[in-house]
PDB file of C-alpha atoms in Angstrom:
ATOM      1  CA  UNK A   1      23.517 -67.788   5.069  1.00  0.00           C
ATOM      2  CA  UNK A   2      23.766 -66.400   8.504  1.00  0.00           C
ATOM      3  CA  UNK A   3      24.578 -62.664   8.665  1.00  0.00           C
ATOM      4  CA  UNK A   4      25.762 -60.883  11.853  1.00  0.00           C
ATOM      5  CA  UNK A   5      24.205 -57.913  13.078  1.00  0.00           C
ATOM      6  CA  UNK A   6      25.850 -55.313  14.965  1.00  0.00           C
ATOM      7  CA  UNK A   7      23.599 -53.622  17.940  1.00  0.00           C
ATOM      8  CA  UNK A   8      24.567 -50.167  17.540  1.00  0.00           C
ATOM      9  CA  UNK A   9      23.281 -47.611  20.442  1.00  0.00           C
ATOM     10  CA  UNK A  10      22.778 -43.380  20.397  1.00  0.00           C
ATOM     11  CA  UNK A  11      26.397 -43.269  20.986  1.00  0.00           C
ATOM     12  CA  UNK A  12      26.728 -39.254  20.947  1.00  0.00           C
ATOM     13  CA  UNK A  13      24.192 -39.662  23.975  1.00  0.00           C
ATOM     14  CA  UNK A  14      25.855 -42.532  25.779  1.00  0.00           C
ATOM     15  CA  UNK A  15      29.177 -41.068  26.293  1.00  0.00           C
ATOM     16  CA  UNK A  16      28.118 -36.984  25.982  1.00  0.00           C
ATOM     17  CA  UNK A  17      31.336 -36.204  27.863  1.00  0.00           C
ATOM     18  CA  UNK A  18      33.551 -37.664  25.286  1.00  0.00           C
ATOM     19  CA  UNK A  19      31.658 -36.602  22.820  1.00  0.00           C
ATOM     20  CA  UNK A  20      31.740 -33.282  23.787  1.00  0.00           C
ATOM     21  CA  UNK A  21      35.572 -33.209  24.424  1.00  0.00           C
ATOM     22  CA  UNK A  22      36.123 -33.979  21.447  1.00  0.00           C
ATOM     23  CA  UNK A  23      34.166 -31.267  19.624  1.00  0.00           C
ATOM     24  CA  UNK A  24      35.981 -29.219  21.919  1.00  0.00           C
ATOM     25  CA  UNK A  25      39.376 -30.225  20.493  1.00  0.00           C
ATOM     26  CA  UNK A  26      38.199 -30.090  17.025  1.00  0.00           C
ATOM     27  CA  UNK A  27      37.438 -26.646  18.025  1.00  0.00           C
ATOM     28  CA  UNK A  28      41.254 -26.005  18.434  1.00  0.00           C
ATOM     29  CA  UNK A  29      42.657 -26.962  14.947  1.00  0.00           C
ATOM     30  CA  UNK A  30      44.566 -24.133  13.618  1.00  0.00           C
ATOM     31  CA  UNK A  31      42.607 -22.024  10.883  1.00  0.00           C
ATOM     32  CA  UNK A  32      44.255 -21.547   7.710  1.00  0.00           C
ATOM     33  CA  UNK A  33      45.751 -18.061   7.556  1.00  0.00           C
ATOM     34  CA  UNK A  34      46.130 -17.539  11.109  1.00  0.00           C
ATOM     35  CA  UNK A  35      50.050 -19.851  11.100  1.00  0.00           C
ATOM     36  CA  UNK A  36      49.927 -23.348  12.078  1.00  0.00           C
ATOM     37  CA  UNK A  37      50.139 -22.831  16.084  1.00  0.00           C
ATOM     38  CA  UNK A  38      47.356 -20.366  16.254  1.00  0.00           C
ATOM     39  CA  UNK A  39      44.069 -21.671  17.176  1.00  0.00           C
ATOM     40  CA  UNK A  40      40.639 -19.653  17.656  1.00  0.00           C
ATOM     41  CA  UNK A  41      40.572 -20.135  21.534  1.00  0.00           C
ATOM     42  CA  UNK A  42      44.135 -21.114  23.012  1.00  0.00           C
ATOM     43  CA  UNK A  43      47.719 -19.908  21.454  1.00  0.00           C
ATOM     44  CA  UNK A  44      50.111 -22.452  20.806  1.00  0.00           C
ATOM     45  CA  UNK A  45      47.594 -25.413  20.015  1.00  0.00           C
ATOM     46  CA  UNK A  46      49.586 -27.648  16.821  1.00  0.00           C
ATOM     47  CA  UNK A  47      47.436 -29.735  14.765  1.00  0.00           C
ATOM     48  CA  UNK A  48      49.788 -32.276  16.091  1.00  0.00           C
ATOM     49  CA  UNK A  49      48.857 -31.899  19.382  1.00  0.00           C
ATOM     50  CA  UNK A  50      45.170 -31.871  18.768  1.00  0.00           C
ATOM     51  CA  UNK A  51      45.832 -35.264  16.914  1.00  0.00           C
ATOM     52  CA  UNK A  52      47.141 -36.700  20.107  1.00  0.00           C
ATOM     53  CA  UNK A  53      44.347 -35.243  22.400  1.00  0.00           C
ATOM     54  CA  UNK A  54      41.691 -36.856  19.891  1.00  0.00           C
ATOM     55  CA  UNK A  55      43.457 -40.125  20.106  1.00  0.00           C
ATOM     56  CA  UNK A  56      43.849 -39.929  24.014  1.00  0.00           C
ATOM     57  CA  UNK A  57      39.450 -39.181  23.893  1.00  0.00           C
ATOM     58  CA  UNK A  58      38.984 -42.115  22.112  1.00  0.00           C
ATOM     59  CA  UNK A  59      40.454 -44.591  24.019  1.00  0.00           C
ATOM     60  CA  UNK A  60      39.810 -43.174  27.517  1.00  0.00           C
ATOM     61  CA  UNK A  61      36.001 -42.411  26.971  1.00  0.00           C
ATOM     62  CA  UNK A  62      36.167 -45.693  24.570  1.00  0.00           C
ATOM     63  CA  UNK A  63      34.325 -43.723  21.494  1.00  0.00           C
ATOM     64  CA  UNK A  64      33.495 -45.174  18.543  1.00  0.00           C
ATOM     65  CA  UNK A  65      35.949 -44.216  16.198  1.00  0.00           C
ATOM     66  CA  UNK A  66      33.434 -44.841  13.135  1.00  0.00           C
ATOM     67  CA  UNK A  67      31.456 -41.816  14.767  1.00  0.00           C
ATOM     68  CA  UNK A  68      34.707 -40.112  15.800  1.00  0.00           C
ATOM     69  CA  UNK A  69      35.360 -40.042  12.235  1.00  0.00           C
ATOM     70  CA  UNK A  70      32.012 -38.755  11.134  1.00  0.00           C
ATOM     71  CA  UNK A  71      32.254 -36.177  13.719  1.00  0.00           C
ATOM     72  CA  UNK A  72      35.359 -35.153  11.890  1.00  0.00           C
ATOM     73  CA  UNK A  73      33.885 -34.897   8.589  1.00  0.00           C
ATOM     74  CA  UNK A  74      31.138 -33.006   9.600  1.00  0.00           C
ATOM     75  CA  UNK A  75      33.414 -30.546  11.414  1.00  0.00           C
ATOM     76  CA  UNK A  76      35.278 -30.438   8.266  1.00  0.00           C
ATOM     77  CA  UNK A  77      32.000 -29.284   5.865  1.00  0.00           C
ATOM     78  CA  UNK A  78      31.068 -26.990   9.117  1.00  0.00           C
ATOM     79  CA  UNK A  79      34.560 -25.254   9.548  1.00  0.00           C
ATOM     80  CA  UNK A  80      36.718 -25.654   6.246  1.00  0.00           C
ATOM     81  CA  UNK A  81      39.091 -23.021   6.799  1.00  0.00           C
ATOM     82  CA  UNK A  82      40.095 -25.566   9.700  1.00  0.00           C
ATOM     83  CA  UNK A  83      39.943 -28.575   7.078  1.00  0.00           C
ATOM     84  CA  UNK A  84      43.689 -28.915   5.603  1.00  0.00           C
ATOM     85  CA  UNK A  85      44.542 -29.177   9.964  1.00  0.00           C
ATOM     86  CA  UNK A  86      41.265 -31.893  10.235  1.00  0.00           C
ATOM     87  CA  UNK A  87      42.733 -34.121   7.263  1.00  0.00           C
ATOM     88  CA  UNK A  88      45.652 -35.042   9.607  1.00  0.00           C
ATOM     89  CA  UNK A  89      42.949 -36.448  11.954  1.00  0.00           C
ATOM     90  CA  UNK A  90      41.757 -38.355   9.173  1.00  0.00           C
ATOM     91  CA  UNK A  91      44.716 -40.663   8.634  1.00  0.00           C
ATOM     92  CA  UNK A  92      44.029 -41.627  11.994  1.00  0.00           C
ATOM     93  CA  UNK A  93      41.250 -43.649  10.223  1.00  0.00           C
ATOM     94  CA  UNK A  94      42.913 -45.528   7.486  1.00  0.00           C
ATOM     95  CA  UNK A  95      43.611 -49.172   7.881  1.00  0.00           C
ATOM     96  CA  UNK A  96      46.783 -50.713   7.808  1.00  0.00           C
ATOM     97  CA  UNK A  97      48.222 -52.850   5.001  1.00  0.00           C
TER      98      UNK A  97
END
């Protein structure tokens, strides 16, 4: 049986910026108690539009959305009064039907 083996590389290193960014947006999810447009650095933030700023990181800096999601999870067990905002970034991972 042949199996394939899939090279995989210090991505957080390889695209820092990206990688960075990104924690940067998770940053910005809206606490829970603090109403769904506040965030801990900018006013007006929505989960939604953190959803769309992740999505816009991952194909511009071309991230590896397997890590992307990791990141997320970890951010989640780091910061879970932010979690119930992070689980929206979540179905971002689910496969289609």
């Amino acid at each position: 049986t042949q199996k394939y083996v899939q090279r995989k590389f210090n991505l957080v290193r390889e695209e820092s910026e990206g990688y960075s960014k990104l924690a940067t947006e998770l940053a910005e999810l809206p606490a829970v108690g603090h109403g769904a447009a506040v965030t801990a650095t900018r006013a007006g933030r929505s989960s939604a539009e953190v959803v769309r700023n992740v999505q816009s990181l991952i194909g511009y800096f071309d991230l590896d959305p397997n890590r992307v999601c990791d990141v997320v999870l970890t951010f989640c067990e780091s910061a879970p009064a932010r979690t119930p905002a992070a689980l929206s970034l979540l179905e971002l991972f689910q496969p289609t039907a």
